[in-house]
């Protein structure tokens, strides 16, 4: 971690931080990381602003008197379209507003509108795993207590957040579903599984996700938000953070499997749980590869959350979507294998605060299914089947 303290009113307060951990990239086209979130926390003595960036990136900051602003430019980055463009931090009158925008096609700019009359100083630094840029702003007149000597450790977004009964209550109250997060697996530097001569999982999942979003928007009043809309890398942790911040009602992660045995085929849908099946654990380990957590660590965390009602609701969602998807495809294609709804220790299902499922929509290791998955019509039918499942689930809640 590196830190610098901003000194107000210096003439050229531009500082560039070089990150030893920044990966060397040899391509001519700059590999863009993604700014996927901006958060702010009001502490009694300061306000912390956190900019979540998909991978270590250089950044530059500056301050201006007129307009009264601090700007932080993240180099070789683009803005994930799901991030709000403006945020008004709660409880800090000395920060009026945060704005996020593309400064140019390869630089994202965070602008902090500050009331300089009330700001004493600020710090800009970065933290790792996941990479994020932190701006702490200290007011001249802290709301309460003495000025903090050192800021407490940042609350790192935690994956395990037992919802404590919220969803069975939602069901009992007949609360509906409004916003659905669709999570196309993998992306950018992470291709997922692939057939060496054929399609990559990351491209198939994005296409199915975009098709599902289009159906949801055309045929329902549900709103759909994608965790990525292009071929970019988004860390697993970030995907559920986004879902939680958008207060989404359902989280649907879309993947395609590859298996050692070429003969294996079919579709399956997972909810978070332990699994006695080595093949499921093997699959989960593969899908979890972009997080640093091992299956062993996962087990401990999963233990804490499997009993809560969110997981029970996730199982319902998995069963409903899996059966709708399999029966929709069976109406149009011969020999569709329904592998069922199952528990599995998938990292991407752990962090969300809403019912969450992961669909494995076929196998890139099976010649038959490769052929089908390469067809846009088949992918449209997968999206259609998932949509039918979502509708059936909402009906089961007594809504829609
Ligand atoms: Zn995958």
Coordinates of C-alpha atoms and ligand atoms in Angstrom, one line a residue:
X1 CA 0.0 0.0 0.0
X2 CA 1.3 3.5 -0.8
X3 CA 0.0 6.7 0.5
X4 CA 0.4 10.4 -0.2
X5 CA -1.1 13.3 1.6
X6 CA -2.7 16.0 -0.5
X7 CA -1.5 19.5 0.4
X8 CA -4.0 22.1 -0.6
X9 CA -3.0 25.0 -2.9
X10 CA 0.3 23.7 -4.1
X11 CA 0.8 24.7 -7.7
X12 CA 1.3 21.3 -9.4
X13 CA -0.1 18.8 -7.1
X14 CA -0.1 16.0 -9.6
X15 CA 1.3 12.7 -8.4
X16 CA 1.7 9.6 -10.3
X17 CA 1.8 6.3 -8.6
X18 CA 3.6 3.4 -10.2
X19 CA 2.5 0.1 -9.1
X20 CA 5.0 -2.7 -8.9
X21 CA 2.1 -5.2 -9.1
X22 CA 0.8 -3.8 -12.4
X23 CA 0.9 -6.7 -14.8
X24 CA 3.1 -6.3 -17.9
X25 CA 0.9 -6.2 -21.0
X26 CA 2.4 -6.7 -24.3
X27 CA -0.4 -6.0 -26.6
X28 CA -0.7 -2.7 -28.7
X29 CA -4.2 -2.2 -27.6
X30 CA -4.3 -1.1 -24.0
X31 CA -6.0 -3.7 -21.8
X32 CA -8.7 -1.7 -20.0
X33 CA -9.5 -2.6 -16.5
X34 CA -12.9 -1.7 -15.3
X35 CA -14.0 0.8 -12.6
X36 CA -17.0 -1.1 -11.3
X37 CA -18.0 0.7 -8.2
X38 CA -17.7 3.9 -6.1
X39 CA -18.6 3.8 -2.4
X40 CA -18.4 6.3 0.4
X41 CA -18.4 5.8 4.1
X42 CA -19.1 8.7 6.6
X43 CA -17.0 8.3 9.7
X44 CA -17.3 10.9 12.6
X45 CA -13.9 12.4 11.7
X46 CA -13.5 11.8 8.0
X47 CA -15.2 10.5 4.9
X48 CA -13.7 7.6 3.0
X49 CA -14.4 7.3 -0.7
X50 CA -13.5 4.0 -2.4
X51 CA -13.1 3.5 -6.1
X52 CA -13.2 -0.2 -7.0
X53 CA -11.0 -1.0 -10.0
X54 CA -10.8 -4.4 -11.6
X55 CA -7.0 -4.7 -11.6
X56 CA -4.0 -2.7 -10.4
X57 CA -3.8 0.6 -12.4
X58 CA -1.8 3.8 -12.3
X59 CA -3.7 6.8 -11.2
X60 CA -3.2 10.5 -11.0
X61 CA -4.8 13.0 -8.8
X62 CA -5.1 16.7 -8.8
X63 CA -7.0 19.5 -7.0
X64 CA -8.5 22.7 -8.2
X65 CA -9.7 25.8 -6.4
X66 CA -12.2 26.8 -9.1
X67 CA -14.2 24.7 -9.4
X68 CA -13.5 23.3 -5.9
X69 CA -12.6 19.7 -6.8
X70 CA -10.3 16.8 -6.4
X71 CA -10.0 14.6 -9.4
X72 CA -8.6 11.1 -9.6
X73 CA -7.8 9.7 -13.1
X74 CA -7.5 6.0 -13.4
X75 CA -5.3 5.1 -16.4
X76 CA -6.0 2.2 -18.7
X77 CA -9.5 1.9 -17.4
X78 CA -13.1 2.2 -18.5
X79 CA -16.3 2.7 -16.6
X80 CA -18.6 -0.2 -16.2
X81 CA -22.0 1.1 -17.4
X82 CA -23.7 -0.1 -14.3
X83 CA -21.8 2.4 -12.1
X84 CA -23.9 5.4 -11.2
X85 CA -22.6 8.7 -12.8
X86 CA -23.2 10.8 -9.7
X87 CA -23.3 9.9 -6.0
X88 CA -24.1 12.2 -3.1
X89 CA -22.2 10.9 0.0
X90 CA -24.4 10.7 3.0
X91 CA -23.6 12.6 6.1
X92 CA -20.7 14.7 4.9
X93 CA -21.6 18.3 4.1
X94 CA -18.0 19.1 3.1
X95 CA -18.3 16.7 0.1
X96 CA -21.1 17.8 -2.2
X97 CA -21.0 15.2 -4.9
X98 CA -19.0 12.5 -6.6
X99 CA -19.0 12.3 -10.3
X100 CA -17.7 9.4 -12.5
X101 CA -17.1 9.8 -16.2
X102 CA -14.8 8.7 -19.0
X103 CA -12.2 11.4 -19.3
X104 CA -11.2 9.8 -22.6
X105 CA -11.6 6.2 -24.0
X106 CA -8.9 4.8 -21.8
X107 CA -9.1 6.9 -18.6
X108 CA -11.8 7.1 -16.0
X109 CA -12.1 10.3 -13.9
X110 CA -13.6 10.5 -10.4
X111 CA -14.4 14.1 -9.5
X112 CA -15.0 14.9 -5.9
X113 CA -16.8 18.2 -5.4
X114 CA -15.4 19.5 -2.1
X115 CA -16.1 22.5 0.0
X116 CA -12.6 23.7 0.5
X117 CA -13.6 26.1 3.3
X118 CA -14.5 23.0 5.4
X119 CA -11.8 20.5 4.3
X120 CA -8.6 20.3 6.3
X121 CA -6.7 17.7 4.3
X122 CA -7.1 14.5 2.3
X123 CA -5.2 11.3 1.6
X124 CA -5.1 9.3 -1.6
X125 CA -3.8 5.7 -1.6
X126 CA -4.5 2.3 -2.9
X127 CA -5.3 -1.1 -1.3
X128 CA -5.0 -4.5 -2.9
X129 CA -7.0 -7.7 -3.3
X130 CA -9.2 -6.5 -4.7
X131 CA -7.4 -3.4 -6.0
X132 CA -9.1 -0.2 -5.0
X133 CA -8.2 3.5 -4.7
X134 CA -9.1 5.1 -1.4
X135 CA -9.6 8.9 -0.8
X136 CA -9.9 9.9 2.8
X137 CA -11.2 13.5 3.3
X138 CA -10.8 15.1 6.7
X139 CA -13.0 18.1 7.6
X140 CA -11.8 21.1 9.7
X141 CA -14.8 20.7 12.0
X142 CA -15.2 17.0 12.7
X143 CA -18.8 16.3 13.7
X144 CA -17.9 14.7 16.9
X145 CA -14.8 13.6 18.9
X146 CA -11.2 14.4 18.4
X147 CA -9.5 14.2 15.0
X148 CA -8.7 10.6 14.2
X149 CA -5.0 9.9 14.5
X150 CA -5.3 7.0 12.0
X151 CA -8.3 5.9 10.0
X152 CA -9.6 2.5 11.0
X153 CA -9.1 -0.3 8.6
X154 CA -11.4 -0.1 5.6
X155 CA -14.4 -2.4 5.7
X156 CA -13.5 -4.7 2.9
X157 CA -16.6 -5.9 1.1
X158 CA -17.3 -9.2 2.7
X159 CA -18.6 -12.1 0.7
X160 CA -20.5 -13.8 3.5
X161 CA -23.5 -11.8 4.6
X162 CA -26.2 -14.0 6.0
X163 CA -29.4 -12.3 5.2
X164 CA -31.1 -13.6 8.4
X165 CA -34.6 -14.4 7.3
X166 CA -35.2 -11.6 4.8
X167 CA -36.2 -13.7 2.0
X168 CA -38.6 -16.1 3.5
X169 CA -40.2 -13.0 5.0
X170 CA -40.3 -11.5 1.5
X171 CA -42.0 -14.7 0.3
X172 CA -44.5 -14.6 3.2
X173 CA -45.3 -11.0 2.5
X174 CA -45.6 -11.7 -1.2
X175 CA -43.0 -9.1 -2.1
X176 CA -42.2 -9.1 -5.8
X177 CA -39.1 -9.1 -8.0
X178 CA -38.1 -5.9 -9.8
X179 CA -34.4 -6.0 -10.6
X180 CA -32.5 -9.0 -11.9
X181 CA -28.7 -9.0 -12.1
X182 CA -27.5 -11.2 -15.0
X183 CA -23.9 -12.2 -14.6
X184 CA -22.2 -13.4 -17.8
X185 CA -19.4 -15.7 -16.5
X186 CA -15.7 -14.8 -17.0
X187 CA -14.6 -12.1 -19.5
X188 CA -11.5 -10.2 -20.6
X189 CA -8.3 -11.9 -19.6
X190 CA -10.4 -14.8 -18.2
X191 CA -11.9 -16.8 -21.1
X192 CA -13.5 -19.5 -18.9
X193 CA -13.4 -22.9 -20.4
X194 CA -13.0 -23.3 -24.1
X195 CA -12.8 -25.6 -27.0
X196 CA -9.4 -24.9 -28.5
X197 CA -10.8 -24.7 -32.0
X198 CA -14.2 -23.2 -31.1
X199 CA -16.0 -20.8 -29.0
X200 CA -14.9 -19.4 -25.6
X201 CA -17.2 -19.6 -22.5
X202 CA -16.8 -15.9 -21.9
X203 CA -18.3 -15.1 -25.3
X204 CA -21.2 -17.5 -25.1
X205 CA -22.2 -16.4 -21.6
X206 CA -22.2 -12.7 -22.6
X207 CA -24.3 -13.4 -25.6
X208 CA -26.9 -15.5 -23.6
X209 CA -26.9 -12.7 -21.0
X210 CA -27.5 -10.0 -23.5
X211 CA -30.3 -12.0 -25.1
X212 CA -31.9 -12.6 -21.7
X213 CA -31.8 -8.9 -20.9
X214 CA -33.4 -8.1 -24.3
X215 CA -36.2 -10.6 -23.6
X216 CA -36.7 -9.3 -20.0
X217 CA -36.9 -5.7 -21.3
X218 CA -39.3 -6.5 -24.2
X219 CA -41.6 -8.8 -22.4
X220 CA -41.8 -7.8 -18.8
X221 CA -41.5 -4.8 -16.6
X222 CA -38.5 -6.3 -14.8
X223 CA -35.3 -4.4 -15.1
X224 CA -32.1 -6.3 -15.9
X225 CA -28.6 -5.2 -15.1
X226 CA -25.5 -7.0 -16.5
X227 CA -22.3 -7.3 -14.4
X228 CA -20.5 -6.8 -17.7
X229 CA -21.8 -5.8 -21.1
X230 CA -18.6 -6.3 -23.1
X231 CA -15.5 -8.5 -23.1
X232 CA -13.9 -7.2 -19.9
X233 CA -12.6 -8.8 -16.7
X234 CA -14.7 -8.3 -13.6
X235 CA -13.5 -9.9 -10.4
X236 CA -16.0 -12.4 -8.8
X237 CA -16.3 -10.3 -5.7
X238 CA -17.3 -7.3 -7.7
X239 CA -20.1 -9.1 -9.3
X240 CA -22.1 -9.5 -6.1
X241 CA -21.1 -6.2 -4.7
X242 CA -22.8 -4.6 -7.7
X243 CA -25.9 -6.8 -7.2
X244 CA -26.1 -5.8 -3.5
X245 CA -25.6 -2.1 -4.2
X246 CA -28.3 -2.1 -6.8
X247 CA -30.6 -3.9 -4.3
X248 CA -31.3 -6.4 -6.9
X249 CA -33.9 -9.1 -6.2
X250 CA -32.3 -12.0 -8.1
X251 CA -28.8 -12.9 -9.2
X252 CA -28.4 -15.2 -12.2
X253 CA -24.9 -16.2 -13.2
X254 CA -24.5 -17.8 -16.6
X255 CA -21.7 -20.3 -17.4
X256 CA -20.9 -23.1 -19.8
X257 CA -19.1 -26.2 -18.5
X258 CA -16.2 -28.3 -19.8
X259 CA -15.6 -31.8 -18.5
X260 CA -12.9 -34.4 -18.7
X261 CA -15.3 -36.9 -20.2
X262 CA -16.4 -35.8 -23.6
X263 CA -19.6 -37.8 -23.4
X264 CA -21.0 -35.8 -20.5
X265 CA -23.7 -33.4 -21.6
X266 CA -26.7 -31.5 -20.3
X267 CA -27.7 -28.4 -18.4
X268 CA -27.5 -27.9 -14.6
X269 CA -28.3 -25.1 -12.2
X270 CA -26.5 -24.5 -8.9
X271 CA -27.3 -22.8 -5.6
X272 CA -24.8 -22.3 -2.8
X273 CA -24.2 -25.3 -0.7
X274 CA -21.7 -28.0 0.1
X275 CA -21.5 -30.8 -2.3
X276 CA -20.7 -34.5 -1.8
X277 CA -20.0 -34.8 -5.5
X278 CA -16.3 -34.5 -6.4
X279 CA -17.3 -33.4 -10.0
X280 CA -19.3 -30.5 -8.6
X281 CA -16.4 -29.5 -6.3
X282 CA -14.0 -29.7 -9.3
X283 CA -16.3 -27.5 -11.3
X284 CA -16.7 -25.0 -8.5
X285 CA -12.9 -24.9 -8.1
X286 CA -12.6 -24.1 -11.8
X287 CA -15.3 -21.4 -11.7
X288 CA -13.7 -19.9 -8.5
X289 CA -10.3 -19.6 -10.1
X290 CA -10.4 -15.8 -10.2
X291 CA -10.7 -15.5 -6.5
X292 CA -7.9 -16.3 -4.1
X293 CA -10.2 -18.4 -1.9
X294 CA -9.7 -22.1 -1.9
X295 CA -12.5 -24.7 -1.6
X296 CA -11.2 -25.4 1.9
X297 CA -11.7 -21.8 2.9
X298 CA -15.0 -21.7 1.1
X299 CA -16.3 -24.6 3.2
X300 CA -15.9 -22.6 6.4
X301 CA -17.7 -19.7 4.9
X302 CA -20.4 -21.8 3.3
X303 CA -21.1 -23.5 6.7
X304 CA -22.0 -20.1 8.1
X305 CA -24.6 -19.3 5.5
X306 CA -26.2 -22.5 4.2
X307 CA -28.8 -22.5 6.9
X308 CA -30.2 -19.1 6.1
X309 CA -33.4 -18.5 4.2
X310 CA -31.6 -16.8 1.3
X311 CA -30.1 -20.2 0.4
X312 CA -33.4 -21.9 0.8
X313 CA -34.9 -19.4 -1.6
X314 CA -31.9 -19.8 -4.0
X315 CA -32.6 -23.5 -4.1
X316 CA -36.2 -22.8 -5.1
X317 CA -35.1 -20.4 -7.8
X318 CA -32.5 -23.0 -9.0
X319 CA -35.1 -25.8 -9.2
X320 CA -37.7 -23.5 -11.0
X321 CA -35.3 -22.1 -13.5
X322 CA -33.6 -25.5 -14.2
X323 CA -36.9 -27.2 -14.9
X324 CA -38.2 -24.4 -17.1
X325 CA -35.0 -24.2 -19.0
X326 CA -34.8 -28.0 -19.6
X327 CA -38.4 -28.3 -20.6
X328 CA -38.3 -25.2 -22.9
X329 CA -35.2 -26.7 -24.7
X330 CA -36.8 -30.1 -24.9
X331 CA -39.7 -28.7 -26.8
X332 CA -37.3 -27.5 -29.5
X333 CA -34.4 -30.0 -29.5
X334 CA -34.0 -33.7 -29.1
X335 CA -32.0 -35.4 -26.4
X336 CA -31.7 -32.4 -24.0
X337 CA -30.3 -33.7 -20.7
X338 CA -31.7 -32.2 -17.5
X339 CA -28.9 -32.7 -15.0
X340 CA -31.0 -31.0 -12.3
X341 CA -30.6 -28.3 -9.6
X342 CA -27.8 -28.9 -7.1
X343 CA -25.8 -27.3 -4.4
X344 CA -22.2 -26.3 -5.0
X345 CA -19.6 -24.1 -3.3
X346 CA -19.5 -21.3 -5.9
X347 CA -17.8 -18.2 -4.8
X348 CA -19.9 -15.9 -7.0
X349 CA -23.0 -17.2 -5.2
X350 CA -21.7 -16.4 -1.8
X351 CA -21.6 -12.7 -1.7
X352 CA -25.0 -11.8 -2.9
X353 CA -27.7 -10.8 -0.5
X354 CA -30.5 -12.0 -2.7
X355 CA -31.4 -15.4 -4.1
X356 CA -28.6 -16.4 -6.4
X357 CA -28.1 -19.2 -8.9
X358 CA -25.4 -20.3 -11.4
X359 CA -26.5 -22.0 -14.6
X360 CA -24.1 -24.3 -16.6
X361 CA -25.8 -24.1 -19.9
X362 CA -24.1 -27.0 -21.6
X363 CA -20.6 -28.4 -22.2
X364 CA -17.8 -27.1 -24.4
X365 CA -16.2 -30.5 -24.0
X366 CA -19.1 -32.3 -25.8
X367 CA -19.1 -32.2 -29.6
X368 CA -22.9 -32.2 -29.8
X369 CA -23.3 -29.3 -27.4
X370 CA -20.5 -27.3 -28.9
X371 CA -22.4 -27.4 -32.2
X372 CA -25.6 -26.3 -30.5
X373 CA -24.0 -23.6 -28.4
X374 CA -22.5 -22.1 -31.5
X375 CA -26.0 -21.5 -32.9
X376 CA -27.5 -18.1 -32.1
X377 CA -30.9 -19.7 -32.2
X378 CA -30.0 -22.2 -29.5
X379 CA -28.5 -19.4 -27.3
X380 CA -31.7 -17.5 -27.8
X381 CA -33.6 -20.6 -26.7
X382 CA -31.4 -20.8 -23.6
X383 CA -32.2 -17.2 -22.8
X384 CA -35.9 -17.9 -23.4
X385 CA -35.9 -20.9 -21.1
X386 CA -34.2 -18.9 -18.3
X387 CA -36.8 -16.2 -18.8
X388 CA -39.6 -18.8 -18.5
X389 CA -38.0 -19.9 -15.2
X390 CA -37.8 -16.4 -13.8
X391 CA -41.5 -15.9 -14.6
X392 CA -42.4 -19.2 -12.9
X393 CA -40.4 -18.3 -9.8
X394 CA -42.1 -14.9 -9.6
X395 CA -45.5 -16.5 -9.9
X396 CA -44.5 -18.9 -7.1
X397 CA -44.0 -15.8 -4.9
X398 CA -47.6 -14.9 -5.5
X399 CA -46.7 -12.0 -7.9
X400 CA -46.7 -11.6 -11.6
Ligands
LIG1 ZN1 -17.6 -20.6 -16.0

